[in-house]
Amino acid sequence: MQQTNNMPHETVHIDIAQHERIHYRFLLILFALALSMIAWWQAADNTYRMPGVLAWLGSMACWLAAWWDTPRPRLLARPRAGTHVYMLAAVGVLLIAAIFRFYDLPNLPPEMTSDHAEKLLDVRDVLDGMRPIFFPRNTGREPAQFYVTALLAGPLGLGLSYMALKVGTVLVSWLTIALTMWAVRWGLGGSRRLALLTGVLLAISKWHVGISRVGLRYPYTPLATALVLGFLWRAVRFNHTRDWVLTGLALGLGLHGYTATRIVPLLVAVAFAVAFLWVRPPRTAWGGWLLRGALAPLSTSIAFVPLLRFSLEHPDLFWYRSATRMASGIAEPGLETFLLNLKNAALAFHIRGDSAWPAIVLGDPFLDRITGILFVLGIALVLVRLTRKPRAEWAVVLLALPILMLPSALALAWPNENPSAVRMGGALPIVMLLSALPLETLLQRAAQHTPRWRWLALAGTAMLIIIAARLNWQTYFVTYRAQYEQFSWNSSEIAQEILAIAPYVGGIEHVYIFAYPHWVDARNVAFNMRSPDWNSVLFTIADIENAPSEVRAIIFNPNDRAHIMSIETVWQNDLCRYTFASRTPTKEFVVVVRGEAGQRVCAEHAPTVSHQ
């Protein structure tokens, strides 16, 4: 009887607590929206301002706090045995990833391209006090890389250099390995073995290593994909409100990285549809589903506020590069082109890869032979799993693959740019997960047999990984190195030689490069000299004649024989002329130094670096 008498009081207490939680959530949502409006207002003129940034961060924190205490099912506690071994193995995977990403980084890739010059100019703007939200230079760029590189170049002391770009992107790549293992283990609910195997295959992947070490924004898409997948898989598994909110916030932040990430909202929408159709909830539960379905894009918008304002105010700039890949190119966009692009993108894993040289070996398949075979077996295993023991999150794994290939396949106007290793980079966590699945299945089956079979399976798995690592190492550190040296121009050597002769002629401002079609980018020479303002380029002989006292030394392309002969006439053979012997055959350049300084250069310096 006493318990019966207490029930109304308990019900009232529960109702009051629930009312307080709703009231608390309502206030947090209001705070989040108000702070978002301030962040929007402060993002005017494509500029980050400190009050706006603080409001933006505060809006995300309030929004997440508003939904943090939503009910979540209590999961069965997992056994803790082996946790230390797993953590030690994960550290080992990260160590392998660090070796593949940091080994000989100062020398590979050895030289910058014009894209790097554009990036360093943007980083310089940040160091000079500008705070753009979107960087319109060079067809437009999202901001994340430039602020990370500015931190490395300025406060952390790497300087405005190629090394600062490369260190920034390999750190992002290295973090992606950790996030991918977390996503497989925590988000997908995969085994520890599957998480470690996925991580190690990604760590040794020539595809991921290639797009990471080149120093451009490419690894930001795999990073964003891994982060989003960790929350998205869990949201699909359990349909927690909090996980859909976290998915949206992760996506909104990921969109600040690289343009190819703009396809990930489609993946989130498809995943939500899969989760809904998988469960087929009764109509009475549709309200909760619609709420969660709305929370993901709302959360994305809150995390995307500064760029969202820019994209709405300047859609021409924001969508320029994407639009030009789909239209106004060398081909007429159409269904036939799209289907052909899809086929070529699918063949990139095993048959023929990218036609661009800066990131990976020309035409080389994205996967080595071992990983390529495992990838096909992994797809087959997922299909078998979906027929025997269907799970919505594994259906999302399979559907994610073609969706994340779309940034490359949608190059309808420029089909020669497809397959693209960098635009398909978002698929890397999925590809490595599928490739790891056969190895995990082998180890799982072997664990059910005698210790002898377990050790044989473990040894076989280790051997396959070692062979794959060796293949990837050879492709990147040998074949790719030779290719990059042949295709890139040796701006660092030109910079080194200018600095060497500068004391003879009165400073680098008296040394010029004579322009030649499709030759070295003088901006890269300037950055290699740590003198970004240097821009001494001559285009005609008249430029020399108009500034006789300023031009005291000139760097020529060796094929520019006409202008080399002309300068000998203009300077009446009062000069020193020598050819710099590059470390890479066919990359030599001619140095011409005028007057007495030239005689000193030929006597003291030229014989040690050149052939006459």
Coordinates of C-alpha atoms in Angstrom, one line a residue:
M1 CA 0.0 0.0 0.0
Q2 CA 2.9 2.4 0.8
Q3 CA 4.3 1.9 -2.7
T4 CA 0.9 2.6 -4.3
N5 CA 0.6 5.8 -2.3
N6 CA 4.0 7.0 -3.5
M7 CA 3.4 6.5 -7.2
P8 CA 1.6 9.8 -7.9
H9 CA 4.5 11.7 -6.2
E10 CA 7.0 9.9 -8.3
T11 CA 5.1 10.6 -11.5
V12 CA 4.9 14.3 -10.6
H13 CA 8.6 14.3 -9.9
I14 CA 9.4 12.7 -13.3
D15 CA 7.1 15.1 -15.1
I16 CA 8.8 18.1 -13.5
A17 CA 12.2 16.8 -14.4
Q18 CA 11.2 16.1 -18.0
H19 CA 9.6 19.6 -18.2
E20 CA 12.9 21.1 -16.9
R21 CA 14.9 19.2 -19.5
I22 CA 12.7 20.5 -22.3
H23 CA 12.9 24.0 -20.9
Y24 CA 16.7 23.7 -20.7
R25 CA 16.9 22.3 -24.2
F26 CA 14.7 25.1 -25.5
L27 CA 17.0 27.8 -24.0
L28 CA 20.1 26.1 -25.4
I29 CA 18.6 26.0 -28.9
L30 CA 17.7 29.7 -28.6
F31 CA 21.2 30.5 -27.5
A32 CA 22.6 28.4 -30.4
L33 CA 20.4 30.2 -33.0
A34 CA 21.2 33.6 -31.6
L35 CA 24.9 32.9 -31.6
S36 CA 24.6 31.6 -35.2
M37 CA 23.0 34.9 -36.2
I38 CA 25.8 36.8 -34.7
A39 CA 28.3 34.6 -36.5
W40 CA 26.5 35.2 -39.7
W41 CA 26.5 38.9 -39.2
Q42 CA 30.2 39.0 -38.3
A43 CA 31.1 36.9 -41.4
A44 CA 30.4 39.9 -43.7
D45 CA 32.8 40.8 -46.4
N46 CA 34.3 37.3 -46.5
T47 CA 36.2 37.9 -43.3
Y48 CA 36.6 36.0 -40.0
R49 CA 36.3 38.3 -37.0
M50 CA 37.1 37.3 -33.5
P51 CA 33.6 38.0 -32.1
G52 CA 32.1 36.0 -35.0
V53 CA 34.4 33.1 -34.6
L54 CA 33.6 32.9 -30.8
A55 CA 29.9 33.1 -31.6
W56 CA 30.3 30.4 -34.2
L57 CA 32.1 28.1 -31.8
G58 CA 29.6 28.9 -29.1
S59 CA 26.6 28.2 -31.3
M60 CA 28.0 24.7 -32.1
A61 CA 28.7 24.0 -28.4
C62 CA 25.1 25.2 -27.4
W63 CA 23.5 23.2 -30.2
L64 CA 25.3 20.0 -29.2
A65 CA 24.6 20.5 -25.5
A66 CA 20.9 21.0 -26.3
W67 CA 20.7 17.5 -27.7
W68 CA 23.3 15.8 -25.6
D69 CA 21.0 14.3 -23.0
T70 CA 18.6 12.7 -25.4
P71 CA 17.9 9.1 -24.5
R72 CA 20.3 6.5 -25.8
P73 CA 19.9 2.7 -25.5
R74 CA 22.1 1.0 -23.0
L75 CA 24.5 -1.2 -24.8
L76 CA 25.9 -4.4 -23.3
A77 CA 29.3 -3.7 -21.8
R78 CA 32.1 -5.1 -24.0
P79 CA 34.8 -7.2 -22.4
R80 CA 37.8 -5.1 -21.5
A81 CA 40.3 -7.9 -21.9
G82 CA 43.0 -7.1 -24.5
T83 CA 42.5 -3.3 -24.4
H84 CA 46.1 -2.6 -23.7
V85 CA 47.2 -4.9 -26.5
Y86 CA 44.8 -3.2 -28.9
M87 CA 46.0 0.2 -27.9
L88 CA 49.6 -0.9 -28.4
A89 CA 48.8 -2.3 -31.8
A90 CA 47.0 0.9 -32.8
V91 CA 50.1 2.9 -31.8
G92 CA 52.1 0.5 -34.0
V93 CA 49.8 1.3 -36.9
L94 CA 50.2 5.0 -36.4
L95 CA 54.0 4.5 -36.3
I96 CA 53.9 2.8 -39.6
A97 CA 51.7 5.6 -41.0
A98 CA 54.2 8.1 -39.7
I99 CA 57.1 6.4 -41.5
F100 CA 55.3 6.3 -44.8
R101 CA 54.3 10.0 -44.5
F102 CA 57.4 11.6 -42.9
Y103 CA 60.3 9.6 -44.4
D104 CA 62.4 11.9 -46.6
L105 CA 59.7 14.5 -46.6
P106 CA 62.0 17.4 -47.3
N107 CA 63.2 15.8 -50.5
L108 CA 60.0 14.1 -51.8
P109 CA 58.2 15.6 -53.5
P110 CA 61.3 17.8 -54.3
E111 CA 59.8 20.8 -56.0
M112 CA 56.7 23.0 -56.0
T113 CA 54.2 23.5 -58.8
S114 CA 52.2 26.6 -59.6
D115 CA 49.4 25.3 -57.4
H116 CA 51.8 25.5 -54.4
A117 CA 52.7 29.1 -55.3
E118 CA 49.0 30.0 -55.2
K119 CA 48.7 28.3 -51.8
L120 CA 51.7 30.0 -50.3
L121 CA 50.3 33.4 -51.5
D122 CA 47.1 32.6 -49.6
V123 CA 49.0 31.6 -46.5
R124 CA 51.0 34.8 -46.8
D125 CA 47.8 36.7 -46.7
V126 CA 46.9 35.1 -43.4
L127 CA 50.3 35.8 -42.0
D128 CA 49.9 39.4 -43.1
G129 CA 46.7 39.7 -41.0
M130 CA 44.0 38.9 -43.6
R131 CA 41.3 36.5 -42.4
P132 CA 39.3 35.3 -45.5
I133 CA 36.6 32.7 -45.1
F134 CA 36.8 31.6 -48.7
F135 CA 40.0 32.1 -50.7
P136 CA 39.0 33.2 -54.2
R137 CA 42.5 32.9 -55.7
N138 CA 43.1 30.1 -58.3
T139 CA 39.3 29.3 -58.9
G140 CA 38.5 29.4 -55.2
R141 CA 39.5 27.4 -52.1
E142 CA 38.1 26.4 -48.7
P143 CA 40.0 27.8 -45.7
A144 CA 41.2 25.0 -43.5
Q145 CA 44.6 24.3 -45.1
F146 CA 45.7 27.9 -45.2
Y147 CA 45.1 28.5 -41.5
V148 CA 46.8 25.2 -40.5
T149 CA 49.8 26.1 -42.7
A150 CA 49.9 29.6 -41.4
L151 CA 50.2 28.2 -37.9
L152 CA 53.1 25.9 -39.0
A153 CA 54.8 28.7 -41.0
G154 CA 54.5 31.4 -38.4
P155 CA 54.3 30.5 -34.7
L156 CA 55.8 27.0 -35.2
G157 CA 58.7 28.3 -37.3
L158 CA 58.6 26.4 -40.6
G159 CA 58.4 29.6 -42.5
L160 CA 56.5 30.4 -45.7
S161 CA 57.8 27.3 -47.5
Y162 CA 56.9 24.1 -49.3
M163 CA 57.8 22.2 -46.1
A164 CA 55.1 24.0 -44.2
L165 CA 52.6 22.9 -46.8
K166 CA 53.8 19.3 -46.7
V167 CA 54.0 19.0 -42.9
G168 CA 50.4 20.3 -42.6
T169 CA 48.9 17.8 -45.1
V170 CA 50.8 14.8 -43.7
L171 CA 49.6 15.6 -40.2
V172 CA 46.1 15.7 -41.5
S173 CA 46.7 12.3 -43.3
W174 CA 48.2 10.8 -40.1
L175 CA 45.2 11.9 -38.1
T176 CA 42.9 10.3 -40.7
I177 CA 44.5 6.9 -39.9
A178 CA 43.5 7.3 -36.2
L179 CA 40.0 8.5 -37.1
T180 CA 39.4 5.7 -39.5
M181 CA 40.3 3.1 -36.9
W182 CA 38.0 4.9 -34.4
A183 CA 35.2 5.0 -37.0
V184 CA 35.4 1.3 -37.8
R185 CA 35.6 0.3 -34.1
W186 CA 33.2 2.7 -32.5
G187 CA 30.9 3.8 -35.3
L188 CA 30.5 0.7 -37.3
G189 CA 30.8 -1.6 -34.3
G190 CA 33.6 -3.6 -36.0
S191 CA 36.1 -5.8 -34.2
R192 CA 39.4 -4.6 -33.0
R193 CA 41.1 -6.7 -35.7
L194 CA 39.0 -5.0 -38.4
A195 CA 39.8 -1.6 -37.1
L196 CA 43.6 -2.3 -37.0
L197 CA 43.6 -4.0 -40.4
T198 CA 41.8 -1.1 -41.9
G199 CA 44.2 1.3 -40.3
V200 CA 47.3 -0.5 -41.5
L201 CA 46.1 -0.8 -45.1
L202 CA 45.4 2.9 -45.1
A203 CA 48.8 3.6 -43.5
I204 CA 50.7 1.8 -46.3
S205 CA 48.4 2.9 -49.2
K206 CA 50.4 4.5 -52.0
W207 CA 47.2 6.3 -53.0
H208 CA 46.8 7.9 -49.5
V209 CA 50.5 8.6 -49.1
G210 CA 50.6 10.2 -52.6
I211 CA 47.8 12.7 -52.1
S212 CA 49.0 13.5 -48.6
R213 CA 52.7 14.3 -49.1
V214 CA 52.3 16.6 -52.1
G215 CA 51.3 19.5 -49.9
L216 CA 47.9 20.4 -51.4
R217 CA 44.4 20.2 -49.8
Y218 CA 43.7 16.7 -51.0
P219 CA 43.9 14.7 -47.7
Y220 CA 41.2 16.9 -46.1
T221 CA 38.4 14.9 -47.8
P222 CA 39.5 11.5 -46.4
L223 CA 39.8 13.2 -43.0
A224 CA 36.3 14.6 -43.2
T225 CA 34.9 11.3 -44.5
A226 CA 36.4 9.3 -41.7
L227 CA 35.0 11.7 -39.1
V228 CA 31.5 11.8 -40.6
L229 CA 31.4 8.0 -41.0
G230 CA 32.2 7.4 -37.4
F231 CA 29.1 9.3 -36.3
L232 CA 27.0 8.3 -39.3
W233 CA 27.4 4.6 -38.9
R234 CA 26.5 4.8 -35.3
A235 CA 23.4 7.0 -36.1
V236 CA 22.3 4.4 -38.6
R237 CA 22.9 1.5 -36.1
F238 CA 21.0 3.1 -33.2
N239 CA 19.1 6.1 -34.6
H240 CA 20.2 8.3 -31.7
T241 CA 19.4 11.9 -31.9
R242 CA 22.8 12.9 -30.5
D243 CA 24.6 10.9 -33.2
W244 CA 22.6 12.6 -36.0
V245 CA 23.5 15.9 -34.5
L246 CA 27.2 14.9 -34.3
T247 CA 27.1 13.7 -37.9
G248 CA 25.8 17.1 -39.1
L249 CA 28.4 19.0 -37.1
A250 CA 31.2 16.9 -38.4
L251 CA 30.0 17.3 -41.9
G252 CA 29.7 21.1 -41.6
L253 CA 33.3 21.3 -40.3
G254 CA 34.5 18.9 -42.9
L255 CA 33.2 21.1 -45.7
H256 CA 35.9 23.7 -44.7
G257 CA 38.6 21.4 -46.1
Y258 CA 38.5 20.3 -49.8
T259 CA 35.9 20.8 -52.5
A260 CA 35.4 17.0 -53.1
T261 CA 33.8 16.8 -49.6
R262 CA 30.7 18.5 -51.0
I263 CA 29.4 15.1 -52.1
V264 CA 29.3 13.8 -48.5
P265 CA 25.9 15.5 -47.7
L266 CA 24.4 13.1 -50.4
L267 CA 25.9 10.2 -48.5
V268 CA 24.3 11.4 -45.2
A269 CA 20.9 11.7 -46.9
V270 CA 21.2 8.3 -48.5
A271 CA 22.2 6.8 -45.1
F272 CA 19.2 8.3 -43.4
A273 CA 16.9 6.9 -46.1
V274 CA 18.5 3.5 -45.7
A275 CA 18.0 3.6 -41.9
F276 CA 14.4 4.6 -42.3
L277 CA 13.6 1.9 -44.9
W278 CA 15.5 -0.7 -43.0
V279 CA 13.4 -0.2 -39.9
R280 CA 10.1 0.8 -41.5
P281 CA 8.8 2.5 -38.4
P282 CA 5.1 2.7 -37.8
R283 CA 3.4 6.0 -38.6
T284 CA 3.3 6.9 -34.9
A285 CA 7.1 7.0 -34.9
W286 CA 7.5 9.1 -38.0
G287 CA 7.6 12.3 -36.0
G288 CA 10.8 11.3 -34.2
W289 CA 12.3 10.1 -37.5
L290 CA 11.5 13.4 -39.2
L291 CA 13.1 15.3 -36.3
R292 CA 16.3 13.3 -36.6
G293 CA 16.3 13.7 -40.3
A294 CA 16.0 17.5 -40.0
L295 CA 18.6 17.7 -37.2
A296 CA 21.5 16.5 -39.4
P297 CA 21.2 19.2 -42.1
L298 CA 20.4 21.8 -39.4
S299 CA 23.6 20.8 -37.5
T300 CA 25.6 21.0 -40.8
S301 CA 24.3 24.5 -41.4
I302 CA 25.3 25.7 -37.9
A303 CA 28.8 24.3 -38.4
F304 CA 28.9 25.8 -41.9
V305 CA 27.6 29.3 -41.1
P306 CA 30.6 31.4 -42.3
L307 CA 31.0 29.6 -45.6
L308 CA 27.3 29.3 -45.9
R309 CA 27.0 33.1 -46.0
F310 CA 29.8 33.4 -48.5
S311 CA 28.2 30.7 -50.7
L312 CA 24.9 32.5 -50.8
E313 CA 26.3 35.9 -51.4
H314 CA 28.9 34.8 -54.0
P315 CA 27.6 31.5 -55.6
D316 CA 29.6 32.2 -58.7
L317 CA 32.9 32.1 -56.8
F318 CA 31.9 29.3 -54.4
W319 CA 30.7 26.9 -57.2
Y320 CA 33.0 28.1 -59.9
R321 CA 35.4 25.1 -60.0
S322 CA 32.7 22.5 -59.5
A323 CA 30.6 24.1 -62.3
T324 CA 33.5 24.2 -64.7
R325 CA 34.2 20.5 -64.2
M326 CA 30.6 19.6 -65.1
A327 CA 30.1 22.1 -68.0
S328 CA 31.9 24.4 -70.4
G329 CA 34.8 22.1 -71.0
I330 CA 36.2 19.9 -73.8
A331 CA 33.2 17.5 -73.8
E332 CA 29.4 17.8 -74.0
P333 CA 28.0 16.7 -70.7
G334 CA 25.5 13.9 -70.9
L335 CA 24.4 10.5 -69.7
E336 CA 26.8 8.7 -71.9
T337 CA 29.7 10.7 -70.6
F338 CA 28.6 10.1 -67.1
L339 CA 28.4 6.3 -67.5
L340 CA 31.8 6.3 -69.2
N341 CA 33.2 8.3 -66.3
L342 CA 31.7 5.9 -63.8
K343 CA 33.3 2.9 -65.6
N344 CA 36.7 4.6 -65.8
A345 CA 36.5 5.5 -62.1
A346 CA 35.7 1.9 -61.2
L347 CA 38.6 0.7 -63.3
A348 CA 41.0 3.1 -61.5
F349 CA 41.4 0.7 -58.5
H350 CA 42.9 -2.1 -60.6
I351 CA 43.5 -1.2 -64.3
R352 CA 44.3 2.5 -65.0
G353 CA 44.6 5.4 -62.6
D354 CA 45.0 9.1 -62.7
S355 CA 46.3 11.0 -65.8
A356 CA 47.8 13.8 -63.7
W357 CA 51.3 13.4 -62.4
P358 CA 51.7 15.5 -59.2
A359 CA 50.1 13.1 -56.7
I360 CA 50.6 9.6 -57.9
V361 CA 52.3 7.6 -60.7
L362 CA 50.7 8.3 -64.1
G363 CA 48.2 5.7 -65.0
D364 CA 49.1 3.5 -62.0
P365 CA 46.1 1.8 -60.4
F366 CA 45.1 3.3 -57.1
L367 CA 45.6 -0.1 -55.3
D368 CA 48.5 -2.4 -55.2
R369 CA 47.9 -6.0 -56.4
I370 CA 47.4 -7.4 -52.9
T371 CA 45.0 -4.7 -51.7
G372 CA 43.2 -4.8 -55.1
I373 CA 42.4 -8.5 -54.7
L374 CA 41.3 -8.0 -51.1
F375 CA 39.1 -5.1 -52.1
V376 CA 37.1 -7.3 -54.6
L377 CA 36.8 -10.1 -52.0
G378 CA 35.6 -7.5 -49.4
I379 CA 32.8 -6.3 -51.6
A380 CA 31.7 -9.9 -52.2
L381 CA 31.8 -10.6 -48.4
V382 CA 29.6 -7.5 -47.7
L383 CA 27.1 -8.7 -50.3
V384 CA 27.0 -12.2 -48.6
R385 CA 26.6 -10.5 -45.2
L386 CA 23.7 -8.5 -46.4
T387 CA 21.9 -11.6 -47.6
R388 CA 22.6 -13.7 -44.5
K389 CA 22.6 -11.2 -41.6
P390 CA 21.4 -7.8 -42.9
R391 CA 22.7 -4.7 -41.1
A392 CA 21.8 -1.2 -42.3
E393 CA 25.3 0.2 -41.6
W394 CA 26.9 -2.4 -43.9
A395 CA 24.5 -1.4 -46.6
V396 CA 25.7 2.2 -46.1
V397 CA 29.3 1.0 -46.4
L398 CA 28.5 -0.4 -49.8
L399 CA 26.4 2.5 -51.0
A400 CA 29.1 5.0 -49.9
L401 CA 31.6 3.7 -52.4
P402 CA 29.9 4.9 -55.6
I403 CA 28.7 8.1 -53.9
L404 CA 32.3 9.0 -52.9
M405 CA 33.5 8.3 -56.4
L406 CA 31.1 11.0 -57.8
P407 CA 33.4 14.0 -57.4
S408 CA 35.6 12.4 -60.1
A409 CA 32.9 10.8 -62.2
L410 CA 31.0 14.1 -62.4
A411 CA 33.8 15.8 -64.4
L412 CA 31.5 15.6 -67.4
A413 CA 33.0 18.5 -69.2
W414 CA 36.6 17.3 -68.6
P415 CA 36.4 13.5 -68.8
N416 CA 40.2 13.4 -69.3
E417 CA 40.5 14.4 -65.6
N418 CA 38.7 11.2 -64.6
P419 CA 39.6 9.1 -62.7
S420 CA 41.1 11.5 -60.3
A421 CA 43.0 10.2 -57.3
V422 CA 42.4 13.4 -55.3
R423 CA 38.7 13.8 -56.0
M424 CA 38.0 10.2 -55.2
G425 CA 40.1 10.5 -52.0
G426 CA 37.0 10.5 -49.8
A427 CA 36.5 6.8 -50.7
L428 CA 39.8 5.8 -49.1
P429 CA 38.4 4.8 -45.6
I430 CA 35.6 2.8 -47.3
V431 CA 38.0 1.1 -49.8
M432 CA 40.5 0.1 -47.0
L433 CA 37.7 -1.1 -44.8
L434 CA 36.4 -3.4 -47.6
S435 CA 40.0 -4.5 -48.3
A436 CA 40.5 -5.4 -44.6
L437 CA 37.4 -7.4 -44.3
P438 CA 38.7 -10.6 -46.0
L439 CA 41.8 -10.6 -43.7
E440 CA 39.6 -10.1 -40.6
T441 CA 37.3 -12.9 -41.8
L442 CA 40.3 -15.2 -42.2
L443 CA 41.6 -14.5 -38.7
Q444 CA 38.1 -14.9 -37.2
R445 CA 37.6 -18.3 -38.9
A446 CA 41.1 -19.4 -37.8
A447 CA 40.3 -18.4 -34.2
Q448 CA 37.7 -21.2 -34.2
H449 CA 40.3 -23.9 -34.9
T450 CA 43.5 -25.1 -33.3
P451 CA 46.3 -22.7 -32.3
R452 CA 48.3 -24.0 -35.3
W453 CA 45.6 -22.7 -37.7
R454 CA 45.5 -19.4 -35.8
W455 CA 49.2 -18.9 -36.1
L456 CA 49.2 -19.8 -39.8
A457 CA 46.4 -17.3 -40.5
L458 CA 48.2 -14.6 -38.5
A459 CA 51.5 -15.3 -40.4
G460 CA 49.7 -15.3 -43.8
T461 CA 48.0 -12.0 -43.0
A462 CA 51.3 -10.4 -41.9
M463 CA 53.0 -11.7 -45.0
L464 CA 50.3 -10.2 -47.3
I465 CA 50.5 -6.8 -45.5
I466 CA 54.3 -6.8 -45.7
I467 CA 54.2 -7.6 -49.5
A468 CA 51.6 -4.8 -50.0
A469 CA 53.8 -2.4 -48.0
R470 CA 56.8 -3.2 -50.1
L471 CA 54.9 -2.8 -53.4
N472 CA 53.5 0.6 -52.2
W473 CA 56.9 1.7 -51.0
Q474 CA 58.6 0.9 -54.3
T475 CA 55.9 2.6 -56.3
Y476 CA 56.0 5.8 -54.3
F477 CA 59.5 6.2 -53.1
V478 CA 61.2 5.0 -56.3
T479 CA 58.9 5.2 -59.3
Y480 CA 57.0 8.3 -58.2
R481 CA 60.2 10.1 -57.2
A482 CA 61.7 9.6 -60.7
Q483 CA 58.5 10.7 -62.4
Y484 CA 58.1 13.8 -60.2
E485 CA 61.7 14.9 -60.9
Q486 CA 61.2 14.6 -64.6
F487 CA 57.9 16.5 -64.7
S488 CA 58.5 19.3 -62.1
W489 CA 60.8 22.3 -62.6
N490 CA 63.8 22.7 -60.3
S491 CA 62.9 26.1 -58.8
S492 CA 64.8 25.2 -55.6
E493 CA 68.1 24.8 -57.6
I494 CA 67.5 28.1 -59.4
A495 CA 66.8 29.8 -56.1
Q496 CA 70.0 28.2 -54.6
E497 CA 72.1 29.5 -57.5
I498 CA 70.6 33.0 -57.3
L499 CA 71.5 33.2 -53.7
A500 CA 75.0 32.0 -54.5
I501 CA 75.7 34.6 -57.1
A502 CA 73.8 37.4 -55.3
P503 CA 76.9 38.6 -53.3
Y504 CA 78.8 39.1 -56.6
V505 CA 76.2 41.3 -58.2
G506 CA 74.9 43.3 -55.2
G507 CA 71.9 41.3 -54.1
I508 CA 69.1 39.1 -55.5
E509 CA 67.3 42.2 -56.8
H510 CA 69.9 42.3 -59.6
V511 CA 69.3 38.7 -60.7
Y512 CA 66.5 38.0 -63.2
I513 CA 64.8 35.1 -64.8
F514 CA 64.1 35.3 -68.6
A515 CA 60.7 34.0 -69.2
Y516 CA 60.2 30.9 -71.4
P517 CA 57.0 29.0 -72.2
H518 CA 56.0 26.2 -69.8
W519 CA 59.1 26.7 -67.7
V520 CA 59.7 27.4 -64.0
D521 CA 57.3 29.5 -62.0
A522 CA 59.3 32.5 -60.7
R523 CA 57.1 32.7 -57.6
N524 CA 58.4 29.3 -56.5
V525 CA 61.9 30.6 -56.9
A526 CA 61.0 33.5 -54.7
F527 CA 59.5 31.3 -52.0
N528 CA 62.5 29.0 -52.1
M529 CA 64.7 32.0 -51.5
R530 CA 62.5 33.0 -48.6
S531 CA 61.9 36.3 -50.4
P532 CA 58.3 36.2 -51.6
D533 CA 58.4 39.7 -52.9
W534 CA 61.1 38.9 -55.4
N535 CA 59.6 39.0 -58.9
S536 CA 62.4 39.8 -61.2
V537 CA 61.3 38.4 -64.6
L538 CA 62.3 39.6 -68.0
F539 CA 60.1 39.0 -71.1
T540 CA 62.1 40.7 -73.9
I541 CA 65.6 41.9 -74.7
A542 CA 64.2 45.4 -74.5
D543 CA 63.5 44.9 -70.8
I544 CA 67.3 44.5 -70.4
E545 CA 68.2 47.5 -72.5
N546 CA 65.7 49.7 -70.5
A547 CA 67.3 48.9 -67.2
P548 CA 71.1 48.4 -67.9
S549 CA 72.2 49.1 -64.3
E550 CA 69.6 46.9 -62.6
V551 CA 70.1 43.7 -64.6
R552 CA 73.4 42.2 -63.8
A553 CA 72.7 38.5 -64.0
I554 CA 70.1 36.4 -65.9
I555 CA 68.8 32.8 -65.7
F556 CA 67.9 31.3 -69.0
N557 CA 66.2 28.2 -70.2
P558 CA 68.9 26.3 -72.1
N559 CA 66.6 25.9 -75.1
D560 CA 66.2 29.7 -75.4
R561 CA 69.3 30.0 -77.6
A562 CA 68.0 33.1 -79.5
H563 CA 67.8 35.2 -76.4
I564 CA 71.1 33.8 -75.0
M565 CA 72.9 34.9 -78.2
S566 CA 71.1 38.3 -78.1
I567 CA 72.3 39.0 -74.5
E568 CA 75.9 38.3 -75.6
T569 CA 75.4 41.0 -78.3
V570 CA 73.8 43.5 -75.9
W571 CA 76.4 43.1 -73.3
Q572 CA 79.2 42.9 -76.0
N573 CA 80.5 39.6 -74.6
D574 CA 81.5 41.3 -71.4
L575 CA 80.0 38.5 -69.4
C576 CA 80.4 35.1 -67.8
R577 CA 78.2 32.3 -69.1
Y578 CA 77.8 28.8 -67.7
T579 CA 75.3 26.0 -67.5
F580 CA 74.2 24.8 -64.1
A581 CA 74.4 21.0 -63.8
S582 CA 71.1 20.0 -62.2
R583 CA 70.7 16.9 -60.1
T584 CA 68.0 15.9 -62.6
P585 CA 69.1 15.4 -66.3
T586 CA 67.4 17.8 -68.8
K587 CA 66.7 20.3 -66.0
E588 CA 69.9 22.4 -66.5
F589 CA 69.7 26.2 -66.9
V590 CA 72.1 28.8 -68.2
V591 CA 73.4 31.6 -66.0
V592 CA 74.8 34.8 -67.5
V593 CA 76.6 37.3 -65.3
R594 CA 77.7 40.7 -66.6
G595 CA 81.0 42.6 -66.3
E596 CA 83.6 42.3 -63.6
A597 CA 81.2 40.4 -61.3
G598 CA 80.8 37.9 -64.1
Q599 CA 84.5 37.3 -64.3
R600 CA 84.7 36.7 -60.6
V601 CA 81.7 34.3 -60.7
C602 CA 83.4 32.3 -63.5
A603 CA 86.7 32.2 -61.6
E604 CA 85.4 31.4 -58.1
H605 CA 82.0 29.8 -58.4
A606 CA 81.0 28.5 -61.8
P607 CA 83.5 25.6 -62.0
T608 CA 82.0 24.0 -58.9
V609 CA 78.4 23.9 -60.0
S610 CA 78.4 23.7 -63.8
H611 CA 79.8 22.8 -67.1
Q612 CA 80.8 25.5 -69.5

